[in-house]
CSV table of C-alpha atoms and ligand atoms in Angstrom, one decimal:
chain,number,residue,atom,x,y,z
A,42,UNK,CA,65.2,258.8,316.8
A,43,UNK,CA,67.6,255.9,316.2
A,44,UNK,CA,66.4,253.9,319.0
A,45,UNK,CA,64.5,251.7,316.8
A,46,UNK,CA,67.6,251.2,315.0
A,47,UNK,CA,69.8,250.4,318.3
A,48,UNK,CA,67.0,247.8,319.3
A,49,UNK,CA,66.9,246.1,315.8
A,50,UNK,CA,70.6,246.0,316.1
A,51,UNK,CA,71.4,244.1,319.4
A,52,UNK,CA,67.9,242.3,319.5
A,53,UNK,CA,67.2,241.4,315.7
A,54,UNK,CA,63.7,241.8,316.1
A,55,UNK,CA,61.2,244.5,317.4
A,56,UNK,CA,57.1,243.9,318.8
A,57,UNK,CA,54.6,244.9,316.6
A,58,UNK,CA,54.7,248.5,317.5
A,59,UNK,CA,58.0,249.3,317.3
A,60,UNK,CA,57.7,247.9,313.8
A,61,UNK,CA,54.9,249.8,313.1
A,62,UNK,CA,56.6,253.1,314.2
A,63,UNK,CA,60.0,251.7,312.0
A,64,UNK,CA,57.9,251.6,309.1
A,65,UNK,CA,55.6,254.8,309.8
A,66,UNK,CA,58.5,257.4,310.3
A,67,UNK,CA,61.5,258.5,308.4
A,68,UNK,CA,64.5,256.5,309.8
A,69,UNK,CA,67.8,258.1,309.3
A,70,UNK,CA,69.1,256.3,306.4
A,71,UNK,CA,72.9,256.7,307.1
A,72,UNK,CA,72.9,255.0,310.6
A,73,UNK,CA,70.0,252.4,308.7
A,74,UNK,CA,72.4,251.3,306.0
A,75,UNK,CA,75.5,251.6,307.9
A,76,UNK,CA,74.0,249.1,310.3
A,77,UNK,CA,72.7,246.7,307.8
A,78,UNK,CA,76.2,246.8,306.0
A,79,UNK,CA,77.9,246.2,309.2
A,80,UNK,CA,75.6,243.0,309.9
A,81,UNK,CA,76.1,241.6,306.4
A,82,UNK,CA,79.7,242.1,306.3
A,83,UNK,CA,79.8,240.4,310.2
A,84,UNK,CA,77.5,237.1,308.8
A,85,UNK,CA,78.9,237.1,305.0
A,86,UNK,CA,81.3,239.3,304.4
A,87,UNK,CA,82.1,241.4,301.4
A,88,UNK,CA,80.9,238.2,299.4
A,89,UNK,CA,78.2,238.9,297.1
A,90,UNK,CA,76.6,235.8,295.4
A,91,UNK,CA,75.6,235.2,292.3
A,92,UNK,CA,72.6,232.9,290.8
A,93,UNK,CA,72.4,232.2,287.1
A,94,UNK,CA,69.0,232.7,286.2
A,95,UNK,CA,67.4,231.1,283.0
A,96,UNK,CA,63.9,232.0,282.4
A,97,UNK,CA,62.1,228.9,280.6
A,98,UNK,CA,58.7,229.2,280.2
A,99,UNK,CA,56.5,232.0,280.3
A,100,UNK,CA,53.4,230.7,280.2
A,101,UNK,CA,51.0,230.2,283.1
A,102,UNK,CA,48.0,229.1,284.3
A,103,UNK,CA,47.6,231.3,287.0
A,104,UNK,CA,46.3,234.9,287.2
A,105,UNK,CA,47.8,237.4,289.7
A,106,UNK,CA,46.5,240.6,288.8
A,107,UNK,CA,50.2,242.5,289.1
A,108,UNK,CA,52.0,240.1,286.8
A,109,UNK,CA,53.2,240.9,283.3
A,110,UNK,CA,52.6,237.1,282.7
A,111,UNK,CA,49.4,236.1,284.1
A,112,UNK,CA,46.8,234.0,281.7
A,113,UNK,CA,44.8,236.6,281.4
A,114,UNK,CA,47.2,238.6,279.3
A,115,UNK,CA,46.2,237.9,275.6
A,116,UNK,CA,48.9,240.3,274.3
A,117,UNK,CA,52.4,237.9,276.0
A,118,UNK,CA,53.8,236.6,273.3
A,119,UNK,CA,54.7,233.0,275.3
A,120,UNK,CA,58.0,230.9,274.8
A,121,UNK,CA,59.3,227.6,275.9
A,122,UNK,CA,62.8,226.5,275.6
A,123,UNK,CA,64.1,223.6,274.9
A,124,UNK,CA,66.3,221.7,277.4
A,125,UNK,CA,68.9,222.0,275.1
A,126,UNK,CA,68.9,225.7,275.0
A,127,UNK,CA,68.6,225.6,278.9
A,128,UNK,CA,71.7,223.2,279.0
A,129,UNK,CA,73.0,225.3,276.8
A,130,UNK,CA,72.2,228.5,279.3
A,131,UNK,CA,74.1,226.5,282.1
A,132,UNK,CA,76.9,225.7,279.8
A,133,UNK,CA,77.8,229.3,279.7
A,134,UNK,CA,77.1,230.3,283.0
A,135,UNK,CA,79.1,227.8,284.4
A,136,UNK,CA,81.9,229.2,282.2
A,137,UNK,CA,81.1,232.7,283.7
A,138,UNK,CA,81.7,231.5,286.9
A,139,UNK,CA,78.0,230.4,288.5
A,140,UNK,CA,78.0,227.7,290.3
A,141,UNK,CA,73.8,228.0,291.1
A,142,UNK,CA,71.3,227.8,288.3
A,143,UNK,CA,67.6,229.4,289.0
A,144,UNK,CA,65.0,227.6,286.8
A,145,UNK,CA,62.3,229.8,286.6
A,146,UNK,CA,58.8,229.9,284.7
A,147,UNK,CA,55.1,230.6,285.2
A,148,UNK,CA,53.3,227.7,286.9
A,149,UNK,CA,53.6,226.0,283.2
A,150,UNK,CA,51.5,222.4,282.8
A,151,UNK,CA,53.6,221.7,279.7
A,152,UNK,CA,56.3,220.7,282.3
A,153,UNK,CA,55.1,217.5,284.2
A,154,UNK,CA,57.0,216.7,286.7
A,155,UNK,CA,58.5,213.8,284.4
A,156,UNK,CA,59.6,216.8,282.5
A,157,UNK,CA,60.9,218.6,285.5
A,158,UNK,CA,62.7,215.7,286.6
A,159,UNK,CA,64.8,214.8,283.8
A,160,UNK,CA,65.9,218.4,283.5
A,161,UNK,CA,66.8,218.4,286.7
A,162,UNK,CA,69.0,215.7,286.3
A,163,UNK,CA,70.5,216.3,282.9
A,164,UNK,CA,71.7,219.5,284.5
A,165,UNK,CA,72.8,218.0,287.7
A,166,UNK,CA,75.1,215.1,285.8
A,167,UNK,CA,76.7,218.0,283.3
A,168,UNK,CA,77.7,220.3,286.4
A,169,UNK,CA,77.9,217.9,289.8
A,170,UNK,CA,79.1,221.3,291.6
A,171,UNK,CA,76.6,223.1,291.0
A,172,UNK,CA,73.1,223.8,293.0
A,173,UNK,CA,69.5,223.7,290.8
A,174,UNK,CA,67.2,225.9,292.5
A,175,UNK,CA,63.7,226.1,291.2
A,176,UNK,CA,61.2,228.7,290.8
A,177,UNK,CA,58.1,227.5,289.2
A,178,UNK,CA,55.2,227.6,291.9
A,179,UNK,CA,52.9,225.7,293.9
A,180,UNK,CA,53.1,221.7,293.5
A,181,UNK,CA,52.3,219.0,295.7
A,182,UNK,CA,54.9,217.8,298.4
A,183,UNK,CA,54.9,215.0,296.3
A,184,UNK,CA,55.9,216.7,293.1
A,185,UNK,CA,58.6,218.6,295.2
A,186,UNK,CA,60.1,215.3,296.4
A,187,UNK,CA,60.3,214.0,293.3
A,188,UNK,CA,62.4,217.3,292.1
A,189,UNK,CA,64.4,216.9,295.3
A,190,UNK,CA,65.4,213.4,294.6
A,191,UNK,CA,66.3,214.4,290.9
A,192,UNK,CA,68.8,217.2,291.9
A,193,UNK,CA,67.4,220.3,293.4
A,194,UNK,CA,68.6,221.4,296.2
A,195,UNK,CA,66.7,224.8,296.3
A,196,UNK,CA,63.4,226.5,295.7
A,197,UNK,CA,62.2,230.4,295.5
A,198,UNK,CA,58.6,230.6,296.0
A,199,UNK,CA,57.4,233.9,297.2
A,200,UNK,CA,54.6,234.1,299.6
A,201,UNK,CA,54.2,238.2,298.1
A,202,UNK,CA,51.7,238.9,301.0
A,203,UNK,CA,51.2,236.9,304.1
A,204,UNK,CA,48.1,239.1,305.4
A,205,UNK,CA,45.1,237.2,304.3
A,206,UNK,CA,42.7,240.3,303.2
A,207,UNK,CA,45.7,241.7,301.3
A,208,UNK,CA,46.6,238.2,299.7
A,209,UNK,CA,42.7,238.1,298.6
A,210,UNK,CA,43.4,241.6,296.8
A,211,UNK,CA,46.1,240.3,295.0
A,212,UNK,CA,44.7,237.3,293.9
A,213,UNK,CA,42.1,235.2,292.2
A,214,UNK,CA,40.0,232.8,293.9
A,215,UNK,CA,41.4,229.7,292.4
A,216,UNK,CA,44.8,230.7,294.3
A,217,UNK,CA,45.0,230.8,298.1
A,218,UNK,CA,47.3,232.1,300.6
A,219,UNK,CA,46.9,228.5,302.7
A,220,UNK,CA,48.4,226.5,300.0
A,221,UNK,CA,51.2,228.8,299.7
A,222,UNK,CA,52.3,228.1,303.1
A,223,UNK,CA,51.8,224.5,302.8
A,224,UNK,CA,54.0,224.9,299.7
A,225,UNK,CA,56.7,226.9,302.0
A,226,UNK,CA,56.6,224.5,305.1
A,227,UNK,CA,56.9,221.3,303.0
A,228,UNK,CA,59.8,222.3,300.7
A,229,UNK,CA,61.6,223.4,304.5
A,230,UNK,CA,60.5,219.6,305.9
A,231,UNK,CA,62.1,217.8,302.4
A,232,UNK,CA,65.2,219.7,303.1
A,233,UNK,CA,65.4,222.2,300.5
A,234,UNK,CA,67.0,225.6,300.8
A,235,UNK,CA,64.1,228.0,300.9
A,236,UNK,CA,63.5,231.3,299.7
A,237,UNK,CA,60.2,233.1,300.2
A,238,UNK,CA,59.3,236.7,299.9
A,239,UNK,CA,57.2,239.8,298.9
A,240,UNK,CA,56.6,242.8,296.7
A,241,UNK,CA,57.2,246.1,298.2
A,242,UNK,CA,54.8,248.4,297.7
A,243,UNK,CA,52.0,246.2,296.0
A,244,UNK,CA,48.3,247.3,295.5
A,245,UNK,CA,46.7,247.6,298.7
A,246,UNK,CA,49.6,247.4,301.2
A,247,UNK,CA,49.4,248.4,304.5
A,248,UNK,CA,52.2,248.4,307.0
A,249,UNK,CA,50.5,245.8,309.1
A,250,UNK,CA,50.4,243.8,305.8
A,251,UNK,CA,54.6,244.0,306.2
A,252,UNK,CA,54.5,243.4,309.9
A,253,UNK,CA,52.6,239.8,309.1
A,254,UNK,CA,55.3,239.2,306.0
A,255,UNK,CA,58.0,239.1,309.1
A,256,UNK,CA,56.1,237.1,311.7
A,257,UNK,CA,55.3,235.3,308.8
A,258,UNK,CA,59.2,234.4,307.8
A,259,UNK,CA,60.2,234.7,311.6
A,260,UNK,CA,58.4,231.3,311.6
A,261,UNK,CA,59.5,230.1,308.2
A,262,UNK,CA,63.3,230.9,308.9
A,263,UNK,CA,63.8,230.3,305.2
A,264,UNK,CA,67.5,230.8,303.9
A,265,UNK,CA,66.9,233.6,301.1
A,266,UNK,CA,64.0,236.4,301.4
A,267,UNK,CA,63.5,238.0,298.0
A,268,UNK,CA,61.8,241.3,298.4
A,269,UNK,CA,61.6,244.2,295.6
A,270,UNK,CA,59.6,247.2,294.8
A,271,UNK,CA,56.2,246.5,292.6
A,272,UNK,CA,56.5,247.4,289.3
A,273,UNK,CA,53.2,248.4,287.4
A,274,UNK,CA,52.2,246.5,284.2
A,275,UNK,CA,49.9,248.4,281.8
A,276,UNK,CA,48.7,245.1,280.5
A,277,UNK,CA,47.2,243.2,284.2
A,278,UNK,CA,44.5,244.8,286.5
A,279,UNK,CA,46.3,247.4,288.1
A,280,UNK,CA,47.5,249.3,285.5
A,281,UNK,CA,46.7,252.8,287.2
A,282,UNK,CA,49.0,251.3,290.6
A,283,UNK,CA,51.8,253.4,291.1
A,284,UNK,CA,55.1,251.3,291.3
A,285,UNK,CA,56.5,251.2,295.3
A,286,UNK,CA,59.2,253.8,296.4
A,287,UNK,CA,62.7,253.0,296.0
A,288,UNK,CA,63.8,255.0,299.5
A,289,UNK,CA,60.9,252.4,301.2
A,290,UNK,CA,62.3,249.4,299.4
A,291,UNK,CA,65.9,249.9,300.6
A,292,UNK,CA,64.4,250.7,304.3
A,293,UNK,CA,62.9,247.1,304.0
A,294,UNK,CA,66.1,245.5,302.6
A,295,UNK,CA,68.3,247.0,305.8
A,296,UNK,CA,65.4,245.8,308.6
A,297,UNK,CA,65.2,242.6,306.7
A,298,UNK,CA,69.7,242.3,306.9
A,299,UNK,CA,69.0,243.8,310.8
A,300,UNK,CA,65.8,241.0,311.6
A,301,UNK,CA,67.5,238.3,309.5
A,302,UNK,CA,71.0,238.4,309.8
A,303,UNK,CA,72.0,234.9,308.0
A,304,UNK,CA,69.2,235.6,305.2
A,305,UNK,CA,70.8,235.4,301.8
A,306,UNK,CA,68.9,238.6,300.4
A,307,UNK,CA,69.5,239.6,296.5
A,308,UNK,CA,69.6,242.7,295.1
A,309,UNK,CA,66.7,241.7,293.0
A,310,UNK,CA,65.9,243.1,289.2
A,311,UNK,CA,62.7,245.1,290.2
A,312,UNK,CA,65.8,247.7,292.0
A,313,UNK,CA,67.5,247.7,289.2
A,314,UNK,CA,64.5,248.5,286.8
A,315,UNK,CA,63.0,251.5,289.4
A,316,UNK,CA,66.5,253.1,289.7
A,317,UNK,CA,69.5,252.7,287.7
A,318,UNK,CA,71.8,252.3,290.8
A,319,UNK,CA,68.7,250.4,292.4
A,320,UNK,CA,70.7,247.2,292.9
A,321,UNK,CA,73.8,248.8,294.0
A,322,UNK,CA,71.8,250.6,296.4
A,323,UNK,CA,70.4,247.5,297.8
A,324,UNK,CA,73.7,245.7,298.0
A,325,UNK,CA,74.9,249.0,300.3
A,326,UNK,CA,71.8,248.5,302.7
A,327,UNK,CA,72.2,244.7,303.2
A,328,UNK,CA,71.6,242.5,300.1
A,329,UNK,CA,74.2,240.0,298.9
A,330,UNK,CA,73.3,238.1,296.2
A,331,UNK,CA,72.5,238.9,292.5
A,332,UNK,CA,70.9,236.8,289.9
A,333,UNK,CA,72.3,237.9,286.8
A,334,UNK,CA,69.7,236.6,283.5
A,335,UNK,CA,71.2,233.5,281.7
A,336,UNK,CA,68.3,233.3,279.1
A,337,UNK,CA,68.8,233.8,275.2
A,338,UNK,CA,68.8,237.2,274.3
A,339,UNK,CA,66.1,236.6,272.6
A,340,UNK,CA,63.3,235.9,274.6
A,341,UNK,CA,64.5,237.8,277.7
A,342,UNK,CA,61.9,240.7,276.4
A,343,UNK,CA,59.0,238.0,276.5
A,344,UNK,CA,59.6,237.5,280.2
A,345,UNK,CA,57.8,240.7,280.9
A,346,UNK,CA,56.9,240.7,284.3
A,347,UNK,CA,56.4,244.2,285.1
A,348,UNK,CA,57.4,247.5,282.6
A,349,UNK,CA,61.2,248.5,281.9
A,350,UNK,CA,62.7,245.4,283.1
A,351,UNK,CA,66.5,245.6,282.8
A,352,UNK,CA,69.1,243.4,281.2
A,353,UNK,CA,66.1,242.3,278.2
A,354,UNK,CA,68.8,243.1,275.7
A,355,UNK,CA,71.9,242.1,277.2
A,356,UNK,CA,73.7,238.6,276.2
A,357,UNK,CA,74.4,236.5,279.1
A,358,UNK,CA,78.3,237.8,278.8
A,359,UNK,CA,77.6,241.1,278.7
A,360,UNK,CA,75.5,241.2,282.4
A,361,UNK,CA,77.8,239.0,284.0
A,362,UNK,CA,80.6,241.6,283.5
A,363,UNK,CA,78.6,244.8,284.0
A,364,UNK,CA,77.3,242.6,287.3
A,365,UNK,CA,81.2,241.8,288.1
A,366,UNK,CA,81.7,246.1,287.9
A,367,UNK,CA,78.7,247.3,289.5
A,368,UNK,CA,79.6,244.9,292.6
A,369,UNK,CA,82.8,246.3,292.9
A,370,UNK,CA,81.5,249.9,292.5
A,371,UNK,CA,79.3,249.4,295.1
A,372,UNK,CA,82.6,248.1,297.4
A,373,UNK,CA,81.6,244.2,297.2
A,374,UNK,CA,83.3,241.4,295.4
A,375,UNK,CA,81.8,238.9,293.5
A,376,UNK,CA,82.4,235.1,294.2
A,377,UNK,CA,81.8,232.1,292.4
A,378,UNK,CA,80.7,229.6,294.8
A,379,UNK,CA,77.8,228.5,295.4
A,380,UNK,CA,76.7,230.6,298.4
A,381,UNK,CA,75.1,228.2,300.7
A,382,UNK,CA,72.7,229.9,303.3
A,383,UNK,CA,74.8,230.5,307.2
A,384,UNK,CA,71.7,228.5,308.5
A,385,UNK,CA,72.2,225.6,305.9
A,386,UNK,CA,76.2,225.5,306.5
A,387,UNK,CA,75.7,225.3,310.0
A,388,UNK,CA,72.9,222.6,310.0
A,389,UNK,CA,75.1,220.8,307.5
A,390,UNK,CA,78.1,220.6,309.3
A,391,UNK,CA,76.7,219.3,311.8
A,392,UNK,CA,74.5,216.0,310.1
A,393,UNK,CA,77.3,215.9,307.6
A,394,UNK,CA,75.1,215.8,304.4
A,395,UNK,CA,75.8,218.4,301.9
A,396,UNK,CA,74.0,218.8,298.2
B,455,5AD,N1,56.4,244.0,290.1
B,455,5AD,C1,57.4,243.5,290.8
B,455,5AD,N2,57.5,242.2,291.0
B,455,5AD,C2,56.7,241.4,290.4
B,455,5AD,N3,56.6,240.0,290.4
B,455,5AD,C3,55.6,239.7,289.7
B,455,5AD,N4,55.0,240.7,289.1
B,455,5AD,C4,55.7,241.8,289.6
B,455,5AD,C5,55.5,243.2,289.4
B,455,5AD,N5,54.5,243.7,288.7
B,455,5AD,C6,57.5,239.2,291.3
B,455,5AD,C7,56.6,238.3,292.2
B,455,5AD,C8,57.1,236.9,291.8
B,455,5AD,C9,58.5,237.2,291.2
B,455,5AD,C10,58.9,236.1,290.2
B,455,5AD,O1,58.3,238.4,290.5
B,455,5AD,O2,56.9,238.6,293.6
B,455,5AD,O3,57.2,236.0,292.9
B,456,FES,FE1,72.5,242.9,282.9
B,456,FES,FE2,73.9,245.1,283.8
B,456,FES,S1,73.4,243.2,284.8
B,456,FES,S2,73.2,244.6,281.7
């Protein structure tokens, strides 16, 4: 019964099969957690990391039929902010204690890379110890070394399905699964920390689909995997999609802490809006990091990705101490450093570059 378990445990990984079989049948979640927990706290600790995220832009040209946000979606009341209001953002996170800043929007054509760039760099001279990650899609390598040389030193671009059929499903033609890799391989060759992942429990999803996401990040070693559960949207093309299963979800987050034990893995919002406890939950079967919003109260509504989204009404104060209490509750502690990747400390060390 807990074989599989053993195996993940002393191997990290499993064949095809054996994964197949993990996925298929009911693990004991006890022994599951209690294993991921133990792996987590051997790698990281009881540190849990924390990523300010500011949500600037949601518009977007592109069209994925399970996001809130997608072009297509007449009734998204779009925003932009100003770089003032995002300097702003960073002002007070940076006063709460982060010390990494997520920029993330749709794929927005308003921001050139120009654009991009001189954010980058305002933020980077106001707070020189802190890391700018990312998060706003598929560019050219070009484009990404420009945002490289301007500051960033991270970038979250999830592949969300790396089966081919399944991507097709997901997606409209004018998107392709092929330049999302490219995307992945050449932020890893510039030097950036990487984090890819997928949605749990998306339209369509087999468990060979899940089996391809880990071969798939097997070979992209990236430094954070962000998974969470799909949340339906009444407003995209799979409105009548029931949301994924919070007991699967966790499931993935333990193999994913047993399979990847340096990953950085957050406790991502999608837990927290399927289950009250859904990100304490995660942080118990192997997550440690949270990205707690940074974004005026204001337009954290607008950033609808999927329905019942949590913290839309909360000012950026008022998460980062619920956060602080909900990590300790969960038997973690909350630091304020900027939570470099095991993988990336190690490979820094030893070439001596750091930032
Ligand atoms: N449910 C859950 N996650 C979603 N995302 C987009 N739409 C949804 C949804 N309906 C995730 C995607 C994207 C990330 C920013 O949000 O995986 O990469
Ligand atoms: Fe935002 Fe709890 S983390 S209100």
């Amino acid at each position: 019964m807990s074989g599989l378990i053993e195996k993940l445990k002393s191997t990290h990984d499993l064949t095809d099969a054996e994964l197949l079989e993990f996925l298929g049948s009911p693990q004991p979640e006890d022994l599951l957690f209690a294993a991921a927990d133990a792996e987590r706290r051997r790698q990281y600790g009881d540190a849990v990391y924390l990523r300010g995220l500011i949500e600037f832009t949601n518009y977007c040209k592109n069209n994925c039929y399970y996001c809130g946000i997608r072009a297509g979606n007449p009734h998204a009341e779009r925003y932009r902010l100003t770089d003032d209001e995002i300097l702003a953002c960073c002002k007070e996170g940076y006063a709460l204690g982060y010390r990494t800043f997520v920029l993330q929007g749709g794929e927005d054509p308003y921001y050139t890379d120009d654009r991009i760039c001189a954010l980058v760099s305002a933020i980077a001279a106001q707070h020189p110890d802190c890391r700018i990650t990312l998060s706003i899609g598929e560019k050219s390598r070009e484009s990404y070394q420009r945002y490289y040389d301007a500051g960033a030193r991270r970038y979250l671009l999830r592949h969300e399905t790396a089966d081919p059929a399944h991507y097709r499903k997901l997606h409209p033609d004018s998107m392709s699964l092929e330049n999302r890799k490219r995307c992945l391989f050449d932020l890893r060759e510039i030097g950036y920390q990487v984090g890819s992942g997928f949605m749990i429990g998306s339209p369509y999803q087999t468990h060979e689909c899940i089996v391809e996401d880990i071969r798939f990040l097997q070979r992209l070693q990236p430094d954070m995997i962000g998974v969470g559960p799909y949340i339906t949207h009444r407003e995209t093309p799979f409105a009548e999609m029931p949301s994924g299963d919070l007991h699967f979800s966790l499931k993935i987050i333990a193999m994913l802490r047993l399979l990847f034990p340096k990953a950085l893995i957050p406790a991502t919002t999608a837990f927290g809006s399927l289950h009250p406890q859904g990100r304490e939950k995660a942080l118990r079967a192997g997550a440690n990091v949270m990205m707690p919003n940074l974004s005026p109260t204001a337009v954290r509504k607008l950033y609808d990705l999927y329905e019942n989204k949590i913290c839309t009404g909360e000012a950026a104060a008022q998460c980062s101490g619920c956060l602080a209490q909900r990590i300790r509750s969960a038997g973690y502690r909350a630091v304020s450093d900027p939570g470099d990747s095991l993988a990336y400390r190690e490979k820094t060390a030893k070439s001596g570059t750091d930032r």
